[in-house]
Amino acid sequence: SAERITETVAHLCIEANILLPEDVRACLFEKRKEESWHPAREILDKITAVERRKIYRLLEKDTLSSVFEYANPEDVSGYLDEMDIKKAAQILALMETDVAVDILRSMEKYKRVILIELLDDESKNDIALIASFDEDEIGSRMSTNYICIPDSSTVKEAMAGLVEQAEKNDNISTI
């Protein structure tokens, strides 16, 4: 039944993400801190705006979006101010929607309006959905990064769908 599949998938997600041994979780946490984005975002704070502008021109948009996703939204707002407005909008469109909303909320209204106007329709709609919730509402914690398993799936199909979709949607939790 669909309920059984949902329970099985939820259980497997919990086991995979939460019930790891403490030493494995600690190791994963340490390795995550070693990722290249951690030092990259620290360097951005230590160099001048002129040096950052050179970096913005050299790096691809997807690389910049990855670095910016893990930085403080207020800092990213300032970084986006330092670059071409069209490139800034493209970088925002590549970010997870909830992160992009946090960054946009930290900007002055006129800049936010311009950036949203430059986004593609899908990004605009996703941002409008997440931004429609107040900070104290659970909807403000949502993301458009999700995995969908049809309720008609067998357990085998559900697991295959979960594995396939997990490549793109890497932050799995259960509802």
mmCIF file of N, CA and C in Angstrom, residues 16-31:
data_model
loop_
_atom_site.group_PDB
_atom_site.id
_atom_site.type_symbol
_atom_site.label_atom_id
_atom_site.label_comp_id
_atom_site.label_asym_id
_atom_site.label_seq_id
_atom_site.Cartn_x
_atom_site.Cartn_y
_atom_site.Cartn_z
ATOM 1 N N ALA A 16 19.455 6.369 7.027
ATOM 2 C CA ALA A 16 20.588 6.845 6.237
ATOM 3 C C ALA A 16 21.131 8.168 6.751
ATOM 4 N N ASN A 17 20.277 9.028 7.271
ATOM 5 C CA ASN A 17 20.700 10.375 7.650
ATOM 6 C C ASN A 17 20.906 10.587 9.139
ATOM 7 N N ILE A 18 20.176 9.897 9.952
ATOM 8 C CA ILE A 18 20.188 10.214 11.379
ATOM 9 C C ILE A 18 20.826 9.119 12.221
ATOM 10 N N LEU A 19 20.579 7.893 11.889
ATOM 11 C CA LEU A 19 21.014 6.799 12.749
ATOM 12 C C LEU A 19 22.419 6.294 12.425
ATOM 13 N N LEU A 20 23.207 7.146 11.806
ATOM 14 C CA LEU A 20 24.597 6.766 11.570
ATOM 15 C C LEU A 20 25.327 6.727 12.908
ATOM 16 N N PRO A 21 26.322 5.868 13.032
ATOM 17 C CA PRO A 21 27.107 5.867 14.270
ATOM 18 C C PRO A 21 27.727 7.239 14.507
ATOM 19 N N GLU A 22 27.891 7.595 15.761
ATOM 20 C CA GLU A 22 28.390 8.914 16.133
ATOM 21 C C GLU A 22 29.738 9.227 15.487
ATOM 22 N N ASP A 23 30.626 8.235 15.419
ATOM 23 C CA ASP A 23 31.939 8.489 14.817
ATOM 24 C C ASP A 23 31.829 8.767 13.314
ATOM 25 N N VAL A 24 30.883 8.122 12.631
ATOM 26 C CA VAL A 24 30.681 8.368 11.200
ATOM 27 C C VAL A 24 30.108 9.768 10.996
ATOM 28 N N ARG A 25 29.130 10.157 11.815
ATOM 29 C CA ARG A 25 28.574 11.511 11.717
ATOM 30 C C ARG A 25 29.649 12.557 11.973
ATOM 31 N N ALA A 26 30.494 12.323 12.976
ATOM 32 C CA ALA A 26 31.570 13.271 13.288
ATOM 33 C C ALA A 26 32.552 13.370 12.122
ATOM 34 N N CYS A 27 32.873 12.245 11.526
ATOM 35 C CA CYS A 27 33.780 12.222 10.384
ATOM 36 C C CYS A 27 33.169 12.976 9.195
ATOM 37 N N LEU A 28 31.890 12.732 8.920
ATOM 38 C CA LEU A 28 31.219 13.437 7.832
ATOM 39 C C LEU A 28 31.202 14.941 8.087
ATOM 40 N N PHE A 29 30.940 15.331 9.315
ATOM 41 C CA PHE A 29 30.929 16.750 9.667
ATOM 42 C C PHE A 29 32.297 17.374 9.428
ATOM 43 N N GLU A 30 33.347 16.682 9.847
ATOM 44 C CA GLU A 30 34.702 17.195 9.650
ATOM 45 C C GLU A 30 35.055 17.285 8.165
ATOM 46 N N LYS A 31 34.687 16.272 7.405
ATOM 47 C CA LYS A 31 34.964 16.282 5.967
ATOM 48 C C LYS A 31 34.196 17.403 5.277
#
